[in-house]
Coordinates of C-alpha atoms in Angstrom, one line a residue:
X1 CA 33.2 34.0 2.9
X2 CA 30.3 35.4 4.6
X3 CA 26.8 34.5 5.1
X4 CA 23.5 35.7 6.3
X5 CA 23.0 32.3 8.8
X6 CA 25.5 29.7 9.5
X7 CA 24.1 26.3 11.1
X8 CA 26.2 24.7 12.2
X9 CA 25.8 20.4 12.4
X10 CA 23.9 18.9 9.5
X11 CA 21.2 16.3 10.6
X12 CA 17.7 16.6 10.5
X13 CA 17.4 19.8 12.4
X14 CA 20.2 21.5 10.9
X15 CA 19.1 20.6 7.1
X16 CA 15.2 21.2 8.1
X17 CA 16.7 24.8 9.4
X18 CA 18.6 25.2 6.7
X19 CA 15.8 24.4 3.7
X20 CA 13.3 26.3 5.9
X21 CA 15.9 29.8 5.6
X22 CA 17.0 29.0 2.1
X23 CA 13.4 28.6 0.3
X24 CA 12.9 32.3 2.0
X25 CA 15.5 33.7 -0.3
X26 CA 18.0 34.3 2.5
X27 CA 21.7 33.0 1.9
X28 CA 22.6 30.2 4.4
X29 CA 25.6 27.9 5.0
X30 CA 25.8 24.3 6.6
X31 CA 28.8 22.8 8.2
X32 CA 29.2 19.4 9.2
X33 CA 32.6 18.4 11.6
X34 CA 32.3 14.7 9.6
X35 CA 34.7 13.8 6.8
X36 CA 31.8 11.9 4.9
X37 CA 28.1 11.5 5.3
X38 CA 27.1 8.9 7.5
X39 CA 24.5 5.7 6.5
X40 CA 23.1 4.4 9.8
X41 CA 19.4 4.3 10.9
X42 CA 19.5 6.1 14.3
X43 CA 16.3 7.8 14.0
X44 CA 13.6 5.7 13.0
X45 CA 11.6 8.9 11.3
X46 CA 8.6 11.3 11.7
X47 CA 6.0 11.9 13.7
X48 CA 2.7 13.1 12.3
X49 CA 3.6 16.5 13.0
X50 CA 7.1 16.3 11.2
X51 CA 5.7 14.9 8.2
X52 CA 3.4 18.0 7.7
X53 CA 6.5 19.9 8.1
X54 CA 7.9 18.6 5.5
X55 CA 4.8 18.5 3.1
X56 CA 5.4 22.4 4.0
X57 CA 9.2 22.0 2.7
X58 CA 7.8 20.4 -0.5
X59 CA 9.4 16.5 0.4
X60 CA 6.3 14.5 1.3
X61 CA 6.4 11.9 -1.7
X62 CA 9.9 11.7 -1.3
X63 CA 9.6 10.7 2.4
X64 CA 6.5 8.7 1.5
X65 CA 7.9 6.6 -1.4
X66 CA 11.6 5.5 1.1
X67 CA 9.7 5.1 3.8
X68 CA 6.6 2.6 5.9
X69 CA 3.7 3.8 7.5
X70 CA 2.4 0.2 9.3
X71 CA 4.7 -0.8 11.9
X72 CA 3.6 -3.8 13.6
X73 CA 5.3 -5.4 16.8
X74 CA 5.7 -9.0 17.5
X75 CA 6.5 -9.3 21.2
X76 CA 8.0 -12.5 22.8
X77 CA 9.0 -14.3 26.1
X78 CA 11.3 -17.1 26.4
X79 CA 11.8 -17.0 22.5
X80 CA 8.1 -17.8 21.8
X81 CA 5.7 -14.9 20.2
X82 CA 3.0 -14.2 21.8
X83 CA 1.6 -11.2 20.6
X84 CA 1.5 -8.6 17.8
X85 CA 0.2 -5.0 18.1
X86 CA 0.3 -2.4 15.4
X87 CA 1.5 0.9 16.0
X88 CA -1.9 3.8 15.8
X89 CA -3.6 1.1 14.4
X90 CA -7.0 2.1 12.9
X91 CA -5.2 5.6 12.8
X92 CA -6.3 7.3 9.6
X93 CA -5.9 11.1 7.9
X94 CA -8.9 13.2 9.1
X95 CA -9.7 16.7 7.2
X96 CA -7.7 18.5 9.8
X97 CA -4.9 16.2 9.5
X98 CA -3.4 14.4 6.7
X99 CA -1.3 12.3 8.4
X100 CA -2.5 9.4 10.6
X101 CA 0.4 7.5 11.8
X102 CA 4.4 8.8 11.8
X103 CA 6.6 7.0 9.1
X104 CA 9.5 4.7 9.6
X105 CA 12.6 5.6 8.1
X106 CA 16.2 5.7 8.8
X107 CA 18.1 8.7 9.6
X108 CA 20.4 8.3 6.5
X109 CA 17.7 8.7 4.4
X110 CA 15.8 11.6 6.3
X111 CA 19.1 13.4 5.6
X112 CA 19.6 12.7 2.4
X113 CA 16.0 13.6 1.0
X114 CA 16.5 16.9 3.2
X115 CA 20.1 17.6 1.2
X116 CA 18.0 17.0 -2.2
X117 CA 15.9 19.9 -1.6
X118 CA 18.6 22.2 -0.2
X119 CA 20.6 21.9 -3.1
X120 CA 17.4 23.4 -5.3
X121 CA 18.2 26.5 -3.5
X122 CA 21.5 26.5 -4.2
X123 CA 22.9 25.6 -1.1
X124 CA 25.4 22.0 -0.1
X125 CA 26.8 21.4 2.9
X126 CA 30.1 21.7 3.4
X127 CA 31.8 18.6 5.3
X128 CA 34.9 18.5 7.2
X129 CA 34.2 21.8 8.7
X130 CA 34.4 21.4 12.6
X131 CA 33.9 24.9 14.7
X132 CA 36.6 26.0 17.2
X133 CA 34.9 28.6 18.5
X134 CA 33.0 32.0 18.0
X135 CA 33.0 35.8 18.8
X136 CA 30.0 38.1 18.2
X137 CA 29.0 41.9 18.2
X138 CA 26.3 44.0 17.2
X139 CA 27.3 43.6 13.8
X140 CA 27.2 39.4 13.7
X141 CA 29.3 36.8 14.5
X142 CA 32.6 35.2 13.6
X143 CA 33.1 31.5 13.3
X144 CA 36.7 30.1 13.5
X145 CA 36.8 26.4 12.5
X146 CA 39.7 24.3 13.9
X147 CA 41.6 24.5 10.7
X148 CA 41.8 28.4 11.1
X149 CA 39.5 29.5 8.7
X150 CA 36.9 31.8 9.7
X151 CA 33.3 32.3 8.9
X152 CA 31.8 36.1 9.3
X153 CA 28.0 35.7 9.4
X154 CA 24.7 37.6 11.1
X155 CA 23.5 34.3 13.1
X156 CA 25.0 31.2 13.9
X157 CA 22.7 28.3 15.0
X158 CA 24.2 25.1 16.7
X159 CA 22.5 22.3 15.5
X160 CA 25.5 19.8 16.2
X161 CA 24.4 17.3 18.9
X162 CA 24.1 17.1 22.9
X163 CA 27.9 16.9 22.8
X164 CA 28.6 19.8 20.4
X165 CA 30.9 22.9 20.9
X166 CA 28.0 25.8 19.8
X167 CA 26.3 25.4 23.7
X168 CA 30.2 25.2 25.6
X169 CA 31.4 28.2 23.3
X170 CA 28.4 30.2 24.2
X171 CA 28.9 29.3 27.7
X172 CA 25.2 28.4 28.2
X173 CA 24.7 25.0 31.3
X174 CA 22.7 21.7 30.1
X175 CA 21.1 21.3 33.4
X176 CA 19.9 18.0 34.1
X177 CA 20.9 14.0 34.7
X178 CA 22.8 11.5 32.6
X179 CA 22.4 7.6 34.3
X180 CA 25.9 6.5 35.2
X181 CA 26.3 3.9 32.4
X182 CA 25.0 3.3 29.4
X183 CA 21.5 1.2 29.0
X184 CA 21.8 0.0 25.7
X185 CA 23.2 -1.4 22.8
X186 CA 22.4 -0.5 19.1
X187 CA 23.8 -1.1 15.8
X188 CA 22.7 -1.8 11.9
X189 CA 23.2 -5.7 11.3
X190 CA 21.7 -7.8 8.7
X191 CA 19.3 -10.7 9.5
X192 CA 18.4 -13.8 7.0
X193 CA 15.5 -16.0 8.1
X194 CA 13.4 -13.0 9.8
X195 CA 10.3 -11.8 8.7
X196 CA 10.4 -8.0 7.7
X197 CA 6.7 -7.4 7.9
X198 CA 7.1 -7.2 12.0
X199 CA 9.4 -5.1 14.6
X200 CA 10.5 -8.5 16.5
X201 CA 11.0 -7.6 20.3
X202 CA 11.8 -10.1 23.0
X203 CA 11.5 -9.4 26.5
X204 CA 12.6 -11.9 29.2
X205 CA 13.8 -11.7 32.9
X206 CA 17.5 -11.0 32.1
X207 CA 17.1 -8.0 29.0
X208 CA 15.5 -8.1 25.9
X209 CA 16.8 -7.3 22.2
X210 CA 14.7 -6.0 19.5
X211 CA 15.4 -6.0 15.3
X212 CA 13.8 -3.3 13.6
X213 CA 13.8 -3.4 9.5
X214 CA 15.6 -0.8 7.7
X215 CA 13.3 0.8 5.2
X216 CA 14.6 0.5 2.0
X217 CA 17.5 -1.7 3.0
X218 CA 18.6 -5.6 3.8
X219 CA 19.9 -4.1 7.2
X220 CA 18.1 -4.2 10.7
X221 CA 18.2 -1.8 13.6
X222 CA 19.4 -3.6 16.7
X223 CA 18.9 -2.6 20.5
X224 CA 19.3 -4.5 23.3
X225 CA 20.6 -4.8 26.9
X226 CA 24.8 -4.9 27.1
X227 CA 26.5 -7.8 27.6
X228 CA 28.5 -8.1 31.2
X229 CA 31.4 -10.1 32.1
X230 CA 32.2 -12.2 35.3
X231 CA 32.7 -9.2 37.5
X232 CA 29.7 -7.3 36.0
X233 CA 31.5 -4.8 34.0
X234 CA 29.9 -3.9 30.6
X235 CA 31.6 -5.2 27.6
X236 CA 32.3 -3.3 24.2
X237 CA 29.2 -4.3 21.9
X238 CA 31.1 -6.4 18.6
X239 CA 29.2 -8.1 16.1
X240 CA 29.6 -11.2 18.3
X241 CA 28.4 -9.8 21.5
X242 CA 25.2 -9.2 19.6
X243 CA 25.0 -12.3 18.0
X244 CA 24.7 -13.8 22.2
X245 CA 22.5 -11.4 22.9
X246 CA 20.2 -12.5 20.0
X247 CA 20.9 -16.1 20.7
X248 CA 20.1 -15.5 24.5
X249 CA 16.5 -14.2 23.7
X250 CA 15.6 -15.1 20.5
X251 CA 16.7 -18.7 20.5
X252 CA 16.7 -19.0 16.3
X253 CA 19.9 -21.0 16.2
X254 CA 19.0 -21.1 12.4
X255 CA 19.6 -17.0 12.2
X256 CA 23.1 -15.1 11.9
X257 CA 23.9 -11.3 12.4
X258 CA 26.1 -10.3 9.8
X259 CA 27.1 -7.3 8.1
X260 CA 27.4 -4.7 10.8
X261 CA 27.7 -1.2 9.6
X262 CA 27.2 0.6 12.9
X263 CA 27.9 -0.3 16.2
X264 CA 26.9 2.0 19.3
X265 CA 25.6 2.5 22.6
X266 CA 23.0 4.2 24.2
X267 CA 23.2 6.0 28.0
X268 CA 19.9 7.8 28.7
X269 CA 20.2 11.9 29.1
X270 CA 18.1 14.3 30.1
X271 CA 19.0 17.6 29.7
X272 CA 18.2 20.8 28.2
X273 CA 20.0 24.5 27.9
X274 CA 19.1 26.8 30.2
X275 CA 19.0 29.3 27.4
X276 CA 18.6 28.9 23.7
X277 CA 19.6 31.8 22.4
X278 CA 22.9 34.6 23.2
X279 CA 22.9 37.6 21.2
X280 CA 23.1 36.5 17.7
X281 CA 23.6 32.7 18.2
X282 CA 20.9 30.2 19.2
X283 CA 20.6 26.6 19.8
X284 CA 18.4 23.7 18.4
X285 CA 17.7 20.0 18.2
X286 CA 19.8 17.9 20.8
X287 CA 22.5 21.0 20.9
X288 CA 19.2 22.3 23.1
X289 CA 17.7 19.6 24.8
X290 CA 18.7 15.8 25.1
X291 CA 15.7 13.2 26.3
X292 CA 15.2 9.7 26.5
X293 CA 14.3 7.7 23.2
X294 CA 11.3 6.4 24.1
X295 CA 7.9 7.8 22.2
X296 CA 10.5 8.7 19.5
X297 CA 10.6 12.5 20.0
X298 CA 13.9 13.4 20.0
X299 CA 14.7 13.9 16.1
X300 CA 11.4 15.6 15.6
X301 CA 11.7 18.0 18.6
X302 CA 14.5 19.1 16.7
X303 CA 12.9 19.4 13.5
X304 CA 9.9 21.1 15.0
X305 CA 12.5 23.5 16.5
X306 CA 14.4 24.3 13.0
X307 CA 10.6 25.0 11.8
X308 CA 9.7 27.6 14.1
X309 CA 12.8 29.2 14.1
X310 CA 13.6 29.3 10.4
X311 CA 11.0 31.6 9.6
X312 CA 11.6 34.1 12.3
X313 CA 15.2 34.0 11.0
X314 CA 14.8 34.7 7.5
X315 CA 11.9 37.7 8.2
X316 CA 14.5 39.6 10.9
X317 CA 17.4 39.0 8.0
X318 CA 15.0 40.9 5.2
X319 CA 13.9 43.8 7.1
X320 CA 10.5 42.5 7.4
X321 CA 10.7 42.4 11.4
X322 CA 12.4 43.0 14.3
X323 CA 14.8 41.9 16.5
X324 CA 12.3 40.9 19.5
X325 CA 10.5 38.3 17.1
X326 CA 13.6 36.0 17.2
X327 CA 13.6 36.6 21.1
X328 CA 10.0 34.2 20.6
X329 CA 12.1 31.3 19.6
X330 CA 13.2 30.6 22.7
X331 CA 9.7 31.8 24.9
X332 CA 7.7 29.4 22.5
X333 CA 10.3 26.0 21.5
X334 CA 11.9 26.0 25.7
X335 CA 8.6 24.9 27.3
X336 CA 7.9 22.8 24.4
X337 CA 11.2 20.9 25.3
X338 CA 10.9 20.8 29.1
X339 CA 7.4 19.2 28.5
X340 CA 9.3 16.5 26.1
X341 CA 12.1 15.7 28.6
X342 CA 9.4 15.2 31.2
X343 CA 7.4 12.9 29.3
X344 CA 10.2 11.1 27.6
X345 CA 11.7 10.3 31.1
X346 CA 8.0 9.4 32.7
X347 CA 7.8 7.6 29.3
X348 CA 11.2 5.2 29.8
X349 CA 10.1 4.7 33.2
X350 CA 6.9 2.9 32.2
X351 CA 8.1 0.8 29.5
X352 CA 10.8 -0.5 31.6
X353 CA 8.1 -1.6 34.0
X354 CA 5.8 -2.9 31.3
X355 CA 8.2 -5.3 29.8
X356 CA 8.2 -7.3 32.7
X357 CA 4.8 -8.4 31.9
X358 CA 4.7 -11.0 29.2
X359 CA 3.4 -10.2 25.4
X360 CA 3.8 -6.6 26.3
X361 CA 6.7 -4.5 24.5
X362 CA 7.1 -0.6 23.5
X363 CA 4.0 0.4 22.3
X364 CA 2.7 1.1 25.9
X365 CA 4.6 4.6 25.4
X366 CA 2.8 5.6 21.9
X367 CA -0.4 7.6 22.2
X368 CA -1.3 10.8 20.5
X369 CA 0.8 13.3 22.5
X370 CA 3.7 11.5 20.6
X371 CA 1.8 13.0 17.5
X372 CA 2.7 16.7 18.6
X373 CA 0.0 17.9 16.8
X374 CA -1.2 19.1 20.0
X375 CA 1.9 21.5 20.7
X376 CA 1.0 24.8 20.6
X377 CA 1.8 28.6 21.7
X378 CA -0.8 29.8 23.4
X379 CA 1.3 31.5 26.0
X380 CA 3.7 33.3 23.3
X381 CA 3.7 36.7 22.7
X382 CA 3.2 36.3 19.1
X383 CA -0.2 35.1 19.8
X384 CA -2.1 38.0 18.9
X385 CA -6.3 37.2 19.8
X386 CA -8.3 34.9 19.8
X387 CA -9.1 31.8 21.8
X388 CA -6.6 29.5 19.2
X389 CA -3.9 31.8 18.7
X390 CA -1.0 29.9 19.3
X391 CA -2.8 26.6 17.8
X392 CA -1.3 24.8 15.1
X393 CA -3.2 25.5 12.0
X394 CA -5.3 22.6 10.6
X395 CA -5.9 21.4 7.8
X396 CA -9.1 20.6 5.5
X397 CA -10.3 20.0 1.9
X398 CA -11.6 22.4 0.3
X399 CA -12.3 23.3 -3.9
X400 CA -11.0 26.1 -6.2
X401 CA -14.2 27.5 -6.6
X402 CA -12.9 28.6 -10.4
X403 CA -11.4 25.9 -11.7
X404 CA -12.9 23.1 -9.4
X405 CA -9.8 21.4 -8.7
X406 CA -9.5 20.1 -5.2
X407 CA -6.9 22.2 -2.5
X408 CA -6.1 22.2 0.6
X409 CA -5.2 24.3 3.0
X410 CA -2.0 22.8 3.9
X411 CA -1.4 23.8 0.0
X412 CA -2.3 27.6 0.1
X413 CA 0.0 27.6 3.9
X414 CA 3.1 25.8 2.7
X415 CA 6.0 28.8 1.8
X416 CA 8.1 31.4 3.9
X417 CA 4.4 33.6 3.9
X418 CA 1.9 34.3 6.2
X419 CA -1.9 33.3 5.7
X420 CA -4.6 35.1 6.0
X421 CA -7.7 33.0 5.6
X422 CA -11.3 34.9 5.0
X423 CA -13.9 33.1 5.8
X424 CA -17.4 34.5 4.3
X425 CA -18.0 37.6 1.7
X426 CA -17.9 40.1 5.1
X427 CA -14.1 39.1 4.6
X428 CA -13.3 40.4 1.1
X429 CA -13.0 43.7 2.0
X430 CA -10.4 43.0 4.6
X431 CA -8.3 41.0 2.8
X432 CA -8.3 43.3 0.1
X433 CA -7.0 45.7 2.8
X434 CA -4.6 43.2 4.2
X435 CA -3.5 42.4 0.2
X436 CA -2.5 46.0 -0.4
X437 CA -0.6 47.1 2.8
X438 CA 1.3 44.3 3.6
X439 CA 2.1 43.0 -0.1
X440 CA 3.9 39.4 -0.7
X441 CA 4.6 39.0 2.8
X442 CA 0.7 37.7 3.5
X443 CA -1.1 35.2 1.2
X444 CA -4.6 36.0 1.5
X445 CA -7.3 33.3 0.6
X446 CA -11.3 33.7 0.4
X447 CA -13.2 30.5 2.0
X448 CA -16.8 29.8 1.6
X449 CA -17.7 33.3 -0.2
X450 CA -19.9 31.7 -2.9
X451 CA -19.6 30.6 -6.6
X452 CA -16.1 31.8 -8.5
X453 CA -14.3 33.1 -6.1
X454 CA -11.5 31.9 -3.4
X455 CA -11.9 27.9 -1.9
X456 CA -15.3 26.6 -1.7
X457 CA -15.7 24.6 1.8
X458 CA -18.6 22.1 0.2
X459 CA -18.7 19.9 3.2
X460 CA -17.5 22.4 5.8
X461 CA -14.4 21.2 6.7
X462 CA -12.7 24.0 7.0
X463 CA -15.1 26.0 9.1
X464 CA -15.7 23.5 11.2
X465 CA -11.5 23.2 11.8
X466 CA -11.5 26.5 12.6
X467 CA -14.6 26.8 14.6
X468 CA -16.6 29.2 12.1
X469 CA -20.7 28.6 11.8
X470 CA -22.1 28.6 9.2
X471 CA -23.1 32.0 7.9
X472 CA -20.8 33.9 9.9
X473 CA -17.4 35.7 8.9
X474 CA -14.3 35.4 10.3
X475 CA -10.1 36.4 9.8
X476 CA -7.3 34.0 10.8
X477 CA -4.2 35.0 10.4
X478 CA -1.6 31.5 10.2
X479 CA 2.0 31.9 10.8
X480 CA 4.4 30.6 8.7
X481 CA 5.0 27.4 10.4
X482 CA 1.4 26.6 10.3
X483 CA 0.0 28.0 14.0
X484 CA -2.8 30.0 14.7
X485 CA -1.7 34.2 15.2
X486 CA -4.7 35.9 15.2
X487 CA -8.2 35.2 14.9
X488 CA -10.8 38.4 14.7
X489 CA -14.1 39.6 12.9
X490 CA -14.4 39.5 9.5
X491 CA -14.0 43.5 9.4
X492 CA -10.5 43.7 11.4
X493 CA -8.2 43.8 9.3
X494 CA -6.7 46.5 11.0
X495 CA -6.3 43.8 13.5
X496 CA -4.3 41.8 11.6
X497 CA -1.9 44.5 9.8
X498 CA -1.3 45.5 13.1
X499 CA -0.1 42.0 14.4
X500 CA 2.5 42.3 11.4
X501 CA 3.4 45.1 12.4
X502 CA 4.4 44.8 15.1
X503 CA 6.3 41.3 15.2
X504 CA 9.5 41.3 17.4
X505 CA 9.2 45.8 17.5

């Protein structure tokens, strides 16, 4: 059977990847090496950037309605609390961005809303399918899996994990460290006699444990510091090595761990490919980049990954660019994951001092840059003018100026188009010019022209986000996955025709 892209490994980047290419109306296929879908936390959910990504993908209520927004952590020392912090609290959507805090949800479920939406397009993925290897050409790329079947597709992407085969087939290094034994212990337990409203962490001189709750479930995430016999060798976590480990810390005689449907550990990494793309394969998520847990960025690095690539992708597959733009991938999404390994590791560092101090627990490693809404491009080549080209688009309120009803922007953005926003009446001519030579491919929207026509910006929001006075015209061109291409006069529309032109030619 043959396909247009082939992803291979089905978690959150894979499926994000693989919604992102198939809403684009380009034929895709998952694989997944597992026999069955897993149901274990891991992940604890989005950032604020990940969840506009998927308002993009059209799953926002469905992540808001399985998972929490207010996570609040109780930290204690010798089994007594002593203090309670919520994380980004006071945090609350602004015009330019919806979301205020991330939301807490487990892995199983990420995946399984993600699935949902593929399978609108027509699209499931296909377990049991692990990957032996792969040859390429000019012409695409054959996949053989390990039961001999083979896949014949344009582009392969490896989305299967820091330990995957899609980086050793393509013969690509993951420079970096690993520590020499692993740090942690983590699981899925269940926990009578605990109060769900908190993220109970205890801290003492000899390791700590924490129980997170499992949105949407009886079940608790576990981590914790492994258990050592006599001679200081780690032992194999069980159900009733964590039960000690709880009983050491928390010292609740009256609560049992039961129920354990995952049990793991956890050895910090920090690596990344020294390449993420060969010919007509590329890389994403942890088959990239691997990084310590801590700020929570490894799941959406990878999602934010599948995002920007997906759309390059599915333009090069229709004809509607070239070659060079997929080349960006890599120059945009590689610096992007050097900076998260750095401040990942700088990040596990700190909270491993910080502990030591009493009432104190992991919240010293969550500020806004855990947000990504800062990441941008600027350096890329696809930025194309303009002091914010590379930005990530935001967002603001605005009004149908027809029909009254409120819209935002994030609205008129989400789909495989690009956007060109006019701000002013000086605009209307060029997006008229836009409209006509570039067809479907561009969405063009008037803002702030006046009475019955395009988005009225009543309270300015939108001009202000993207630094437009009042009374003066403007052209911003927003990419697909929501950054900033171009940004001109509101007579260049030459300008921006000419950016779409030329992507990756």
């Amino acid at each position: 059977m043959t396909s247009t892209v082939l992803i291979v490994g089905a978690g959150p980047t894979g499926l994000t990847l693989a919604c992102t290419i198939a809403r684009a109306g380009v034929p895709v296929r998952i694989i997944d090496k597992s026999p069955a879908f897993h149901r274990t936390s891991r992940a604890k959910g989005p950032n604020q950037r990940s969840r506009e990504v998927f308002k993009d993908l059209g799953v926002a209520a469905e992540f808001d309605a399985a998972g929490i927004e207010r996570t609040v952590l109780r930290k204690y020392r010798g089994g007594v609390p002593l203090a309670d912090t919520e994380i980004f609290a006071g945090a609350v959507p602004t015009p330019g961005a919806p979301y205020g805090k991330g939301l807490g949800i487990p892995q199983w479920r990420t995946e399984e809303i993600l699935r949902a939406k593929l399978a609108e397009y027509g699209a499931e993925v296909e377990l049991g399918c692990e990957m032996a290897g792969l040859t390429q050409d000019e012409q695409g790329v054959t996949v053989t899996l390990v039961d001999g079947r083979r896949i014949e597709t344009s582009y392969v992407v490896g989305c299967d994990g820091g330990r995957g085969i899609m980086r050793k087939a393509l013969g690509v290094s993951f420079e970096g460290e690993s520590e020499d034994e692993e740090c942690m212990v983590i699981g899925d337990v269940e926990a009578e006699g605990l109060d769900r409203a908190y993220w109970h962490q205890w801290f003492d001189e000899d390791g700590a444990i924490m129980l997170w709750p499992v949105p949407g479930t009886d079940s608790w995430q576990l981590q914790g510091t492994p258990e050592r016999d006599a001679e200081g060798r780690l032992v194999a976590p069980s159900l009733e090595t964590f039960q000690r480990l709880f009983d050491r810390h928390a010292r609740m005689p009256g609560v049992r761990l039961t129920n354990p449907t995952w049990i793991s550990t956890y050895r910090i990494n920090v690596r990344m490919a020294e390449r993420f793309r060969v010919g007509r394969a590329f890389l994403a998520g942890d088959a990239a980049h691997v990084q310590p847990i801590a700020g929570g960025l490894g799941m959406n690095t990878g999602v934010q990954d599948a995002f920007n690539l997906g759309w390059k992708l599915a333009l090069v597959a229709k004809g509607q660019a070239g070659e060079g733009l997929l080349d960006t991938y890599e120059e945009e999404r590689l610096p992007v994951a050097a900076w998260t390994l750095r401040t990942t590791d700088e990040r596990m560092r700190a909270v491993r001092v910080a502990v030591r101090e009493a009432g104190v627990g992991t919240e010293v490693v969550i500020d806004d840059a855990v947000t990504t809404l800062g990441v941008g491009y600027r350096w890329s080549s696809l930025a194309c003018g303009g002091e914010t080209a590379g930005d990530r688009a935001p967002d603001a309120p605005c009004v149908d100026a027809v029909t009254g009803r409120p819209v935002r922007l994030f609205d008129v953005f989400a789909g495989p188009h690009f956007t060109l926003l006019g701000f002013g009446e000086d605009s209307a001519k060029a997006l008229a010019e836009v409209a006509g030579e570039c067809g479907d491919s561009v969405r063009t929207c008037l803002v702030g022209a006046g009475p019955g026509e395009g988005l009225a910006d009543p309270e300015g929001h939108a001009r202000a986000a993207y630094g437009v006075a009042e009374g003066r015209g403007s052209l911003v061109l927003v990419r697909p996955d929501n950054h900033i291409a171009l940004s001109a006069a509101a007579d260049r529309g030459a300008d921006v025709i000419d950016c779409l032109r030329r992507l990756g030619r």
